[in-house]
Short mmCIF file of C-alpha atoms in Angstrom, two decimals:
data_model
loop_
_atom_site.label_atom_id
_atom_site.label_comp_id
_atom_site.label_asym_id
_atom_site.label_seq_id
_atom_site.Cartn_x
_atom_site.Cartn_y
_atom_site.Cartn_z
CA ARG A 1 171.42 86.98 109.96
CA LYS A 2 168.60 88.14 107.70
CA GLU A 3 166.00 85.57 106.72
CA VAL A 4 166.41 86.37 103.04
CA GLU A 5 169.68 87.77 101.72
CA GLN A 6 170.58 89.19 98.35
CA ASP A 7 173.62 90.85 96.82
CA PRO A 8 172.48 94.46 96.51
CA GLY A 9 174.53 95.01 93.34
CA PRO A 10 174.39 96.92 91.14
CA PHE A 11 175.00 94.42 88.37
CA ASN A 12 176.02 96.42 85.33
CA VAL A 13 175.02 94.42 82.28
CA PRO A 14 175.66 95.19 78.61
CA GLU A 15 172.51 95.10 76.53
CA GLY A 16 172.05 91.63 75.07
CA ALA A 17 174.16 89.90 77.72
CA THR A 18 173.08 87.33 80.29
CA VAL A 19 173.00 88.09 83.99
CA ALA A 20 172.31 85.80 86.91
CA PHE A 21 172.09 86.35 90.62
CA ASN A 22 171.11 84.42 93.69
CA CYS A 23 169.16 84.80 96.87
CA THR A 24 169.75 82.74 100.00
CA TYR A 25 167.19 81.99 102.69
CA SER A 26 167.86 80.84 106.21
CA ASN A 27 164.67 79.03 107.16
CA SER A 28 164.59 75.48 105.82
CA ALA A 29 160.81 75.48 106.37
CA SER A 30 160.39 77.98 103.54
CA GLN A 31 157.89 76.58 101.10
CA SER A 32 157.06 79.07 98.38
CA PHE A 33 159.40 81.28 96.44
CA PHE A 34 158.93 84.23 94.15
CA TRP A 35 160.82 86.91 92.29
CA TYR A 36 159.42 90.42 92.23
CA ARG A 37 160.59 93.38 90.21
CA GLN A 38 160.59 96.94 91.48
CA ASP A 39 161.14 99.94 89.25
CA CYS A 40 162.41 103.20 90.71
CA ARG A 41 159.73 104.90 92.84
CA LYS A 42 157.16 102.22 91.97
CA GLU A 43 155.59 99.42 93.95
CA PRO A 44 156.99 95.85 93.63
CA LYS A 45 155.30 93.64 91.05
CA LEU A 46 155.37 89.88 90.76
CA LEU A 47 157.80 88.70 88.08
CA MET A 48 157.47 84.96 88.51
CA SER A 49 156.98 82.14 90.96
CA VAL A 50 159.83 79.68 91.47
CA TYR A 51 159.05 75.98 91.24
CA SER A 52 161.10 73.09 92.56
CA SER A 53 161.95 71.83 89.10
CA GLY A 54 162.94 75.28 87.89
CA ASN A 55 160.89 77.30 85.46
CA GLU A 56 161.22 79.64 82.58
CA ASP A 57 159.19 82.62 81.46
CA GLY A 58 160.49 84.02 78.22
CA ARG A 59 163.99 85.37 78.83
CA PHE A 60 163.76 84.73 82.58
CA THR A 61 164.73 81.45 84.25
CA ALA A 62 164.31 80.74 87.95
CA GLN A 63 165.91 77.88 89.83
CA LEU A 64 165.47 76.55 93.35
CA ASN A 65 168.13 74.64 95.28
CA ARG A 66 166.55 73.42 98.51
CA ALA A 67 169.67 71.60 99.70
CA SER A 68 171.73 74.79 99.63
CA GLN A 69 168.76 77.03 100.36
CA TYR A 70 169.05 79.42 97.49
CA ILE A 71 167.07 80.52 94.50
CA SER A 72 168.43 82.11 91.38
CA LEU A 73 167.21 84.31 88.57
CA LEU A 74 168.81 84.38 85.14
CA ILE A 75 167.98 86.98 82.52
CA ARG A 76 169.00 86.23 78.93
CA ASP A 77 169.37 88.75 76.12
CA SER A 78 169.06 91.66 78.56
CA LYS A 79 167.00 94.64 77.48
CA LEU A 80 167.34 98.20 78.69
CA SER A 81 163.86 97.80 80.17
CA ASP A 82 165.14 95.02 82.44
CA SER A 83 166.90 97.65 84.56
CA ALA A 84 165.21 97.39 87.94
CA THR A 85 165.62 95.99 91.43
CA TYR A 86 164.80 92.29 91.69
CA LEU A 87 163.37 91.15 95.00
CA CYS A 88 163.52 87.60 96.25
CA VAL A 89 160.53 86.49 98.36
CA VAL A 90 159.95 83.38 100.44
CA ALA A 91 156.85 82.15 102.28
CA ILE A 92 157.10 80.17 105.47
CA LYS A 93 154.05 78.11 106.30
CA ALA A 94 154.96 77.91 109.99
CA ALA A 95 154.86 81.68 110.13
CA GLY A 96 151.32 81.78 108.84
CA ASN A 97 152.54 81.82 105.27
CA LYS A 98 154.01 85.25 105.85
CA LEU A 99 155.97 86.44 102.82
CA THR A 100 159.46 87.72 103.59
CA PHE A 101 161.33 89.94 101.16
CA GLY A 102 165.03 90.17 100.52
CA GLY A 103 166.67 93.56 100.19
CA GLY A 104 166.79 93.35 96.40
CA THR A 105 169.44 93.13 93.69
CA ARG A 106 169.79 96.14 91.47
CA VAL A 107 170.38 95.46 87.78
CA LEU A 108 171.43 98.17 85.32
CA VAL A 109 171.37 97.26 81.65
CA LYS A 110 173.43 99.62 79.53
CA PRO A 111 173.60 100.10 75.76
CA GLY B 1 139.11 99.15 90.77
CA ALA B 2 140.11 95.63 91.61
CA GLY B 3 143.54 96.40 93.03
CA VAL B 4 144.86 97.37 96.45
CA SER B 5 143.95 100.96 97.15
CA GLN B 6 145.90 103.25 99.47
CA SER B 7 145.11 106.74 100.64
CA PRO B 8 146.29 109.38 100.72
CA SER B 9 148.81 109.02 97.92
CA ASN B 10 150.89 111.80 99.41
CA LYS B 11 150.96 113.22 102.92
CA VAL B 12 153.04 116.12 104.19
CA THR B 13 152.85 116.88 107.89
CA GLU B 14 154.78 118.60 110.62
CA LYS B 15 156.98 116.77 113.06
CA GLY B 16 155.03 115.74 116.14
CA LYS B 17 151.66 115.34 114.41
CA ASP B 18 149.81 112.05 114.16
CA VAL B 19 149.04 110.53 110.76
CA GLU B 20 146.69 107.80 109.58
CA LEU B 21 147.29 105.83 106.41
CA ARG B 22 144.58 103.70 104.90
CA CYS B 23 144.66 100.49 102.89
CA ASP B 24 141.75 98.85 101.07
CA PRO B 25 142.85 95.32 100.15
CA ILE B 26 141.60 93.26 97.24
CA SER B 27 138.22 91.82 98.14
CA GLY B 28 138.49 88.32 99.62
CA HIS B 29 142.20 88.54 100.42
CA THR B 30 142.72 87.38 103.98
CA ALA B 31 146.36 88.43 104.32
CA LEU B 32 147.35 92.08 104.58
CA TYR B 33 150.85 93.51 104.99
CA TRP B 34 152.30 96.93 105.69
CA TYR B 35 155.83 97.80 104.60
CA ARG B 36 157.80 100.97 104.43
CA GLN B 37 160.54 101.90 102.04
CA SER B 38 162.93 104.78 102.50
CA LEU B 39 164.52 106.35 99.43
CA GLY B 40 166.94 103.92 97.81
CA GLN B 41 166.37 101.29 100.47
CA GLY B 42 164.71 97.87 100.52
CA LEU B 43 161.29 96.97 101.83
CA GLU B 44 161.02 97.05 105.62
CA PHE B 45 158.30 94.76 106.97
CA LEU B 46 156.04 96.43 109.53
CA ILE B 47 153.02 94.26 110.31
CA TYR B 48 151.11 91.25 108.95
CA PHE B 49 147.42 90.46 109.39
CA GLN B 50 146.11 87.01 108.50
CA GLY B 51 142.42 86.37 108.93
CA ASN B 52 141.35 86.37 112.56
CA SER B 53 144.80 85.48 113.89
CA ALA B 54 146.71 87.86 116.11
CA PRO B 55 148.75 90.16 113.86
CA ASP B 56 152.50 89.76 113.53
CA LYS B 57 153.71 93.13 114.78
CA SER B 58 157.38 92.16 114.89
CA GLY B 59 158.38 94.78 112.33
CA LEU B 60 156.88 97.86 113.96
CA PRO B 61 159.87 100.12 114.75
CA SER B 62 158.49 101.76 117.88
CA ASP B 63 155.37 102.06 120.01
CA ARG B 64 154.47 105.17 118.03
CA PHE B 65 153.38 102.84 115.25
CA SER B 66 150.16 100.85 115.39
CA ALA B 67 147.82 99.26 112.90
CA GLU B 68 144.41 97.74 112.92
CA ARG B 69 142.29 95.88 110.47
CA THR B 70 138.57 96.23 110.91
CA GLY B 71 136.23 93.46 109.82
CA GLY B 72 139.04 91.63 108.12
CA SER B 73 139.13 94.19 105.34
CA VAL B 74 140.28 97.81 105.52
CA SER B 75 143.44 98.53 107.50
CA THR B 76 144.73 101.73 109.05
CA LEU B 77 148.35 102.36 109.97
CA THR B 78 148.74 105.11 112.57
CA ILE B 79 151.96 106.90 113.39
CA GLN B 80 151.85 109.07 116.49
CA ARG B 81 154.13 112.00 117.21
CA THR B 82 155.80 111.71 113.82
CA GLN B 83 159.55 112.15 113.48
CA GLN B 84 161.57 113.09 110.42
CA GLU B 85 162.94 109.55 110.16
CA ASP B 86 159.38 108.36 109.57
CA SER B 87 159.51 109.93 106.11
CA ALA B 88 159.18 107.08 103.60
CA VAL B 89 156.80 105.41 101.21
CA TYR B 90 154.36 103.19 103.11
CA LEU B 91 153.22 100.23 101.03
CA CYS B 92 150.28 97.95 101.68
CA ALA B 93 149.88 94.54 100.08
CA SER B 94 147.20 91.88 100.22
CA SER B 95 147.01 88.26 99.19
CA PHE B 96 145.67 84.84 99.96
CA PRO B 97 148.06 83.19 102.43
CA GLY B 98 151.39 82.22 100.96
CA VAL B 99 150.65 83.35 97.44
CA PRO B 100 152.04 86.39 95.63
CA GLN B 101 151.09 89.72 97.06
CA HIS B 102 149.47 92.56 95.25
CA PHE B 103 150.78 95.95 96.25
CA GLY B 104 149.05 99.27 96.37
CA ASP B 105 150.70 102.38 94.94
CA GLY B 106 151.82 103.45 98.40
CA THR B 107 151.54 106.59 100.49
CA ARG B 108 154.49 108.95 100.26
CA LEU B 109 154.87 110.44 103.74
CA SER B 110 157.01 113.51 104.29
CA ILE B 111 157.65 114.88 107.77
CA LEU B 112 158.80 118.49 107.86
#
């Protein structure tokens, strides 16, 4: 079983709609959580950190469920420019705070 | 610049040759990672350096791959006797431990 698992998608989303997807992690010692965004043929870039109480950044909302060991990302009012692969990342202190990436969820926003 | 710098940006070489890829992390970052990404695939972890600790080499796919980090700064990833399946984008990232990584632009490696 992979340490961090994501539905690869693609999620086909009409422009203006809401889309949400999850990421599950296997190591209960995971302590820090992030969402990255990767555009085609570009390097990954940090989208947002995920806090225990959940957090929002504009149209993006991230949630953490420690009991079920998953994090989620919700995108409201989807824009064409939101089309990308979204990577879930966890850090495990016991592993020297090594950051482990999921395989990514591809989102395609269409007009 | 202040970001992670990788060189070369592109490398084309013949099967069987050795290649060296270089990463200059952000100054002061103690953690350095190497990943590779084949076309249309996810990030594949290769190796993780953290300060003076022994590197986590658990992701290196074969003994043809090695990496070092001199003086806790610049890192070199070496691939010996390259094979066609080594063709990929090799990404380097640096960070403080456990905080978001900053990626370089990557080296696009093509093995003929």
